[in-house]
Amino acid sequence: MSLPLSIYLHIPFCRSKCTYCAFNTYTKQESLIAPFVDALISELRIVGKWNPYSRVHTIFFGGGTPSLLTPEQLNKIIDTIRQSYSLTPDAEISIEANPNDITFEYLHAVRATGVNRISLGMQSANAHELKLFARRHDNDGMAHAVSAARRAGFKSLNLDLIYGIPHQSLSDWQWSLQQMLALKPDHVSLYALGLEEGTPLKEWVDSGRLPTPDDDLAADMYDLASDLLAAHGYGQYEISNWAKPGYECRHNIQYWRNLPYIGVGPGAHGFAGGVRYASVLTPKKYIDLLTNVTETYEFPYTPATRDAVVVDRTTEIAETLIMGLRLTKEGIQRDTFIQRFDEDFVNLHQDTISKYQASGLLTVDEEAVRITDKGRLLSNLIFRELV
Ligand code: SF4
């Protein structure tokens, strides 16, 4: 298949659990990291054996905390991808890293493995917010991490921030944004705090110990960030993402274009070969299932695959529209859509598109349909009608 493929690798270990986090991660299981890396390599080989896609153009080490892996372990994984897939010479290879775990020496060795993009979870520049989140770093640690990454040769660096935090004022948020901008990242991801089931933060809000985040204030924070980032030369290209020209994250664009990606590792999701799937959650089970595998598996299945569904055409179209509208600059390109599905989606959803075009939430031209600034705030309403 001529479509480019991406690979997501889920590294499910963290030193401690942040209070807002509902990701599939585990603490105090560092002793499993070595057998986990072997299992991950085994899974990559199984998927690679019948992989029908001609090239891999992005790899993303996410988690969890991928920076808990040694450079040697990262190198072994990337080498396996080189051997089992056709990795393009200019592939984007990203790693998420915890500012506390990384030193110049570590990052220098990681850079030598071919990893060329780093994403650091800054989340806030306010000490009381970092404490509320149980994050392990402070602002000095963050500045050291950025400086170490730059000196180690990372030319592409992302910082994440969270807004809409209980007790957070607009000026608290502005302070975090300014501190983040002072670190001169190439890419910025801003996330509204989600209160996820089972997290301490949700429990504190539900029990009244913390106030419920104010949606109107969060919308003001989003607007403030949009203005500030634009003034500093960052172009918004997705609802939650901004970049200096040329630094857009190719891996995440693959998701938003609804293009194929393999997900390996415990709890990883994938969409490839017309199948959307997820893997078993616990590292222990994952390791057991991928040790001494003798059976043959049809792409993209592996012994760790759970919850696989074949995506029918109607679902694929709906998902492509919903995800594509998140790309604020690119939108849904009409020609690309026609090439993929043999239909113009503007005809397929004429009534919905005309209605939201008339109310100023969408723009439509020969090239693309895009969401407007006003539409971004009401994007869920539009998405619901496209399903
Ligand atoms: S470091 Fe990241 S993945 Fe780990 S608990 Fe914190 S937010 Fe979750």
Coordinates of C-alpha atoms and ligand atoms in Angstrom, one line a residue:
M1 CA 0.0 0.0 0.0
S2 CA 1.4 3.4 -0.9
L3 CA 0.0 5.2 2.2
P4 CA 2.7 6.1 4.7
L5 CA 2.6 4.3 8.0
S6 CA 3.3 5.6 11.5
I7 CA 4.3 3.6 14.6
Y8 CA 3.3 4.5 18.1
L9 CA 5.2 2.7 21.0
H10 CA 3.6 2.8 24.4
I11 CA 6.0 2.8 27.3
P12 CA 3.7 2.1 30.3
F13 CA 6.0 3.0 33.2
C14 CA 6.2 6.1 35.4
R15 CA 8.2 6.9 38.5
S16 CA 5.1 8.3 40.2
K17 CA 1.5 8.9 39.1
C18 CA 0.3 12.5 38.4
T19 CA -3.1 13.3 40.0
Y20 CA -4.9 14.1 36.7
C21 CA -3.5 11.2 34.7
A22 CA -5.7 8.3 33.5
F23 CA -3.2 6.9 31.0
N24 CA -2.3 3.3 31.1
T25 CA 0.8 3.6 33.2
Y26 CA 2.2 1.7 36.1
T27 CA 4.6 2.7 39.0
K28 CA 7.0 0.6 40.8
Q29 CA 7.3 -1.9 37.9
E30 CA 10.7 -0.7 36.7
S31 CA 12.0 -4.3 37.1
L32 CA 9.8 -5.2 34.1
I33 CA 11.4 -2.7 31.7
A34 CA 14.0 -5.1 30.3
P35 CA 11.6 -8.0 29.5
F36 CA 9.1 -5.4 28.3
V37 CA 11.6 -4.1 25.7
D38 CA 12.1 -7.7 24.5
A39 CA 8.3 -8.1 24.2
L40 CA 8.0 -4.8 22.3
I41 CA 10.6 -6.0 19.9
S42 CA 8.9 -9.3 19.4
E43 CA 5.6 -7.5 18.7
L44 CA 7.3 -5.1 16.2
R45 CA 8.7 -8.1 14.3
I46 CA 5.3 -9.9 14.3
V47 CA 3.5 -6.9 12.9
G48 CA 6.3 -6.1 10.5
K49 CA 6.3 -9.6 8.9
W50 CA 3.1 -9.1 6.9
N51 CA 3.1 -5.3 7.0
P52 CA 1.6 -4.2 3.6
Y53 CA 2.6 -0.5 3.9
S54 CA 5.6 0.5 1.9
R55 CA 7.2 3.0 4.3
V56 CA 7.2 4.2 7.9
H57 CA 7.6 8.0 8.2
T58 CA 7.0 8.7 11.9
I59 CA 7.8 6.9 15.1
F60 CA 6.5 8.1 18.5
F61 CA 7.7 6.9 21.9
G62 CA 4.8 7.9 24.2
G63 CA 3.6 6.8 27.6
G64 CA 4.0 6.7 30.4
T65 CA 7.6 7.9 30.5
P66 CA 9.7 6.7 27.6
S67 CA 12.7 8.5 29.1
L68 CA 12.9 5.6 31.6
L69 CA 14.3 3.5 28.8
T70 CA 18.1 3.6 28.3
P71 CA 19.5 4.9 25.1
E72 CA 20.6 1.3 24.4
Q73 CA 17.0 0.0 24.7
L74 CA 15.7 2.8 22.5
N75 CA 18.4 2.0 19.9
K76 CA 17.4 -1.7 19.9
I77 CA 13.8 -0.8 19.3
I78 CA 14.6 1.7 16.5
D79 CA 17.0 -0.9 14.9
T80 CA 14.2 -3.5 14.9
I81 CA 12.0 -1.0 13.1
R82 CA 14.8 -0.4 10.5
Q83 CA 15.1 -4.1 10.0
S84 CA 11.4 -5.0 9.9
Y85 CA 10.0 -2.0 8.1
S86 CA 11.1 0.5 5.5
L87 CA 11.9 3.6 7.6
T88 CA 12.3 6.7 5.5
P89 CA 15.6 8.5 5.9
D90 CA 13.9 11.7 7.0
A91 CA 11.5 10.0 9.5
E92 CA 10.3 12.0 12.4
I93 CA 11.2 10.1 15.6
S94 CA 9.7 11.6 18.8
I95 CA 10.2 10.9 22.4
E96 CA 8.1 12.1 25.4
A97 CA 10.4 12.8 28.3
N98 CA 10.0 13.7 31.9
P99 CA 12.2 16.8 32.7
N100 CA 13.3 15.2 35.9
D101 CA 14.9 12.1 34.3
I102 CA 17.0 13.6 31.7
T103 CA 20.6 14.9 31.6
F104 CA 22.7 16.2 28.7
E105 CA 24.6 12.9 28.6
Y106 CA 21.4 10.9 28.4
L107 CA 19.9 13.1 25.7
H108 CA 23.1 13.2 23.7
A109 CA 23.0 9.3 23.6
V110 CA 19.3 9.3 22.8
R111 CA 19.9 11.8 19.9
A112 CA 22.5 9.4 18.5
T113 CA 19.9 6.7 18.2
G114 CA 18.1 8.7 15.5
V115 CA 15.4 10.2 17.8
N116 CA 15.1 13.8 16.5
R117 CA 12.1 15.3 18.3
I118 CA 11.5 15.7 22.0
S119 CA 8.3 16.5 23.9
L120 CA 8.5 17.7 27.5
G121 CA 5.5 17.7 29.9
M122 CA 5.8 21.2 31.4
Q123 CA 2.1 21.4 32.3
S124 CA 2.4 24.6 34.4
A125 CA 5.0 27.2 35.6
N126 CA 3.1 27.7 38.9
A127 CA 4.6 25.9 41.8
H128 CA 1.2 25.3 43.5
E129 CA -0.3 23.9 40.3
L130 CA 2.7 21.5 39.8
K131 CA 2.2 20.5 43.4
L132 CA -1.5 19.8 42.9
F133 CA -0.6 17.7 39.9
A134 CA 2.1 15.9 41.9
R135 CA 4.6 16.6 39.1
R136 CA 8.2 16.0 40.1
H137 CA 9.8 19.0 38.3
D138 CA 10.0 22.7 39.0
N139 CA 10.7 25.7 36.7
D140 CA 14.5 25.4 37.1
G141 CA 14.3 21.7 36.3
M142 CA 12.3 22.6 33.2
A143 CA 14.8 25.2 32.0
H144 CA 17.7 22.7 32.6
A145 CA 15.9 20.0 30.6
V146 CA 15.2 22.4 27.6
S147 CA 18.8 23.6 27.7
A148 CA 20.2 20.0 27.9
A149 CA 17.9 19.0 24.9
R150 CA 19.1 21.9 22.8
R151 CA 22.8 21.2 23.6
A152 CA 22.3 17.5 22.8
G153 CA 21.1 18.5 19.3
F154 CA 17.3 18.4 19.5
K155 CA 16.2 21.0 16.9
S156 CA 12.5 20.1 17.3
L157 CA 11.2 20.5 20.8
N158 CA 7.6 20.5 22.1
L159 CA 6.3 21.8 25.5
D160 CA 2.8 20.8 26.9
L161 CA 0.8 23.0 29.2
I162 CA -2.6 22.4 30.9
Y163 CA -5.2 25.1 31.5
G164 CA -8.6 25.2 33.2
I165 CA -7.0 24.0 36.5
P166 CA -9.1 24.4 39.7
H167 CA -8.2 27.8 41.3
Q168 CA -6.2 28.9 38.2
S169 CA -6.8 32.5 37.4
L170 CA -6.3 34.1 34.0
S171 CA -3.1 35.7 35.2
D172 CA -1.8 32.4 36.6
W173 CA -2.3 31.0 33.1
Q174 CA -0.6 34.0 31.4
W175 CA 2.4 33.5 33.7
S176 CA 2.7 29.8 32.6
L177 CA 2.4 30.8 29.0
Q178 CA 5.1 33.5 29.3
Q179 CA 7.5 31.2 31.1
M180 CA 6.9 28.6 28.4
L181 CA 7.5 31.1 25.6
A182 CA 10.7 32.2 27.3
L183 CA 12.0 28.6 26.8
K184 CA 11.5 29.1 23.0
P185 CA 9.9 25.7 22.1
D186 CA 9.3 25.0 18.4
H187 CA 6.0 23.4 19.1
V188 CA 3.3 23.9 21.8
S189 CA 0.4 21.7 22.9
L190 CA -2.2 23.1 25.2
Y191 CA -4.7 20.9 26.8
A192 CA -7.8 21.8 28.8
L193 CA -7.8 19.8 32.0
G194 CA -10.0 16.8 31.8
L195 CA -11.3 15.3 35.0
E196 CA -10.8 11.6 34.3
E197 CA -12.6 8.8 36.1
G198 CA -10.5 7.2 38.8
T199 CA -8.0 10.1 39.2
P200 CA -7.4 11.8 42.5
L201 CA -8.2 15.2 40.9
K202 CA -11.7 14.1 39.8
E203 CA -12.3 12.7 43.3
W204 CA -11.2 16.0 44.9
V205 CA -13.6 17.9 42.6
D206 CA -16.5 15.5 43.1
S207 CA -16.0 15.7 46.9
G208 CA -16.0 19.5 46.9
R209 CA -12.4 19.7 48.1
L210 CA -11.6 21.5 44.8
P211 CA -13.9 23.8 42.7
T212 CA -15.2 22.5 39.4
P213 CA -13.2 24.1 36.6
D214 CA -15.0 27.0 35.0
D215 CA -15.7 26.4 31.2
D216 CA -16.1 30.1 30.4
L217 CA -12.8 30.9 32.1
A218 CA -11.1 28.0 30.2
A219 CA -12.5 29.5 26.9
D220 CA -10.9 32.8 27.9
M221 CA -7.6 31.1 28.6
Y222 CA -7.7 29.4 25.2
D223 CA -8.3 32.8 23.5
L224 CA -5.5 34.4 25.5
A225 CA -3.1 31.6 24.5
S226 CA -4.1 31.9 20.8
D227 CA -3.4 35.6 20.8
L228 CA -0.1 35.3 22.6
L229 CA 1.1 32.4 20.5
A230 CA 0.2 34.2 17.3
A231 CA 2.1 37.3 18.5
H232 CA 5.2 35.1 19.0
G233 CA 5.1 33.6 15.5
Y234 CA 3.4 30.2 16.3
G235 CA 0.9 29.1 13.7
Q236 CA -2.1 27.1 15.0
Y237 CA -2.6 24.0 12.9
E238 CA -4.8 21.9 15.1
I239 CA -7.3 22.7 17.8
S240 CA -4.8 22.2 20.6
N241 CA -1.5 22.6 18.7
W242 CA 0.7 25.4 17.5
A243 CA 4.1 25.4 15.8
K244 CA 6.8 27.5 14.3
P245 CA 6.7 27.1 10.5
G246 CA 8.0 23.6 9.6
Y247 CA 7.7 22.2 13.1
E248 CA 4.2 20.7 13.0
C249 CA 4.2 17.2 14.4
R250 CA 4.0 14.8 11.5
H251 CA 3.1 11.9 13.7
N252 CA 0.0 13.6 15.1
I253 CA -1.0 14.9 11.7
Q254 CA -1.1 11.2 10.7
Y255 CA -3.8 10.6 13.3
W256 CA -5.8 13.7 12.3
R257 CA -5.7 12.7 8.7
N258 CA -7.0 9.3 9.8
L259 CA -4.1 7.6 8.1
P260 CA -2.7 4.2 9.3
Y261 CA -0.6 3.7 12.4
I262 CA 0.5 0.7 14.3
G263 CA 0.3 0.8 18.1
V264 CA 2.6 -1.5 20.0
G265 CA 3.0 -1.8 23.8
P266 CA 0.4 -2.4 26.6
G267 CA -2.8 -0.5 26.0
A268 CA -1.6 1.0 22.7
H269 CA -4.2 1.6 20.0
G270 CA -3.7 1.2 16.3
F271 CA -5.6 1.7 13.0
A272 CA -4.1 -0.2 10.1
G273 CA -5.2 -2.6 7.4
G274 CA -8.7 -1.4 7.9
V275 CA -8.8 -2.6 11.6
R276 CA -8.9 -0.4 14.7
Y277 CA -7.6 -2.3 17.7
A278 CA -6.1 -2.0 21.2
S279 CA -3.6 -4.2 23.1
V280 CA -3.8 -5.8 26.5
L281 CA -3.3 -3.4 29.3
T282 CA -0.8 -4.7 31.9
P283 CA 2.9 -5.0 31.2
K284 CA 3.0 -8.4 32.9
K285 CA 0.3 -9.9 30.6
Y286 CA 1.9 -8.2 27.6
I287 CA 5.3 -9.7 28.3
D288 CA 3.8 -13.1 28.9
L289 CA 1.8 -13.1 25.6
L290 CA 4.8 -12.0 23.6
T291 CA 7.4 -14.4 25.0
N292 CA 8.2 -17.5 22.9
V293 CA 5.6 -16.8 20.2
T294 CA 5.5 -19.6 17.6
E295 CA 2.2 -19.0 15.8
T296 CA 1.8 -16.8 12.8
Y297 CA -0.5 -13.7 13.0
E298 CA -2.3 -11.9 10.2
F299 CA -1.5 -8.2 10.0
P300 CA -2.1 -6.2 12.2
Y301 CA -2.9 -8.8 14.8
T302 CA -0.5 -10.0 17.5
P303 CA -0.8 -12.2 20.6
A304 CA -1.4 -8.9 22.5
T305 CA -4.2 -7.6 20.4
R306 CA -7.6 -7.1 22.1
D307 CA -10.8 -5.4 21.0
A308 CA -10.2 -5.3 17.3
V309 CA -12.9 -4.1 15.0
V310 CA -13.0 -3.9 11.2
V311 CA -13.7 -0.3 10.3
D312 CA -16.4 -0.1 7.6
R313 CA -16.5 2.6 4.9
T314 CA -19.2 4.7 6.6
T315 CA -17.3 4.7 9.9
E316 CA -14.0 5.5 8.2
I317 CA -15.6 8.5 6.4
A318 CA -17.1 9.8 9.6
E319 CA -13.8 9.4 11.5
T320 CA -11.9 11.1 8.7
L321 CA -14.2 14.1 8.8
I322 CA -14.2 14.5 12.5
M323 CA -10.5 14.2 12.9
G324 CA -9.8 16.3 9.7
L325 CA -11.8 19.2 11.0
R326 CA -9.4 19.4 14.0
L327 CA -6.7 20.5 11.5
T328 CA -7.5 24.2 11.6
K329 CA -5.2 25.2 8.8
E330 CA -5.4 22.3 6.5
G331 CA -9.0 21.3 7.1
I332 CA -10.4 18.4 5.0
Q333 CA -8.8 18.6 1.6
R334 CA -11.5 17.8 -1.0
D335 CA -9.3 16.3 -3.6
T336 CA -7.5 14.0 -1.1
F337 CA -10.9 12.9 0.2
I338 CA -12.2 12.1 -3.3
Q339 CA -9.0 10.1 -4.1
R340 CA -9.5 8.1 -0.9
F341 CA -13.3 7.5 -0.9
D342 CA -14.3 8.3 -4.5
E343 CA -16.8 10.9 -3.2
D344 CA -16.9 14.5 -2.4
F345 CA -17.9 14.8 1.3
V346 CA -19.5 18.2 0.7
N347 CA -22.2 16.3 -1.3
L348 CA -22.4 13.6 1.3
H349 CA -23.1 16.1 4.2
Q350 CA -24.5 19.0 2.2
D351 CA -27.2 20.0 4.8
T352 CA -24.9 20.0 7.8
I353 CA -22.1 21.8 6.0
S354 CA -24.4 24.4 4.6
K355 CA -26.0 25.0 8.0
Y356 CA -22.7 25.5 9.8
Q357 CA -21.2 27.5 6.9
A358 CA -24.2 29.9 7.2
S359 CA -23.7 30.3 10.9
G360 CA -20.0 31.0 10.5
L361 CA -18.7 27.8 12.1
L362 CA -17.2 26.3 8.8
T363 CA -15.7 27.7 5.7
V364 CA -16.0 25.9 2.4
D365 CA -14.0 26.6 -0.8
E366 CA -12.8 24.6 -3.8
E367 CA -9.9 23.2 -1.9
A368 CA -11.1 22.4 1.6
V369 CA -13.7 22.6 4.4
R370 CA -12.2 24.2 7.5
I371 CA -13.5 25.0 11.0
T372 CA -13.5 28.7 11.9
D373 CA -12.3 30.3 15.2
K374 CA -15.9 30.5 16.3
G375 CA -16.4 26.8 15.2
R376 CA -13.5 25.6 17.4
L377 CA -15.5 26.4 20.5
L378 CA -18.5 24.5 19.2
S379 CA -16.5 21.7 17.4
N380 CA -18.2 18.9 19.4
L381 CA -21.6 20.0 18.1
I382 CA -20.4 19.8 14.5
F383 CA -18.6 16.5 15.0
R384 CA -21.8 14.9 16.5
E385 CA -23.7 15.7 13.3
L386 CA -21.1 14.2 11.0
V387 CA -21.2 10.7 12.7
Ligands
SF4_1 S1 4.3 11.3 33.9 FE1 2.8 11.5 32.2 S2 2.0 9.4 31.9 FE2 3.1 9.4 33.9 S3 1.6 9.7 35.4 FE3 2.4 11.7 34.9 S4 1.0 12.5 33.2 FE4 0.7 10.3 33.4

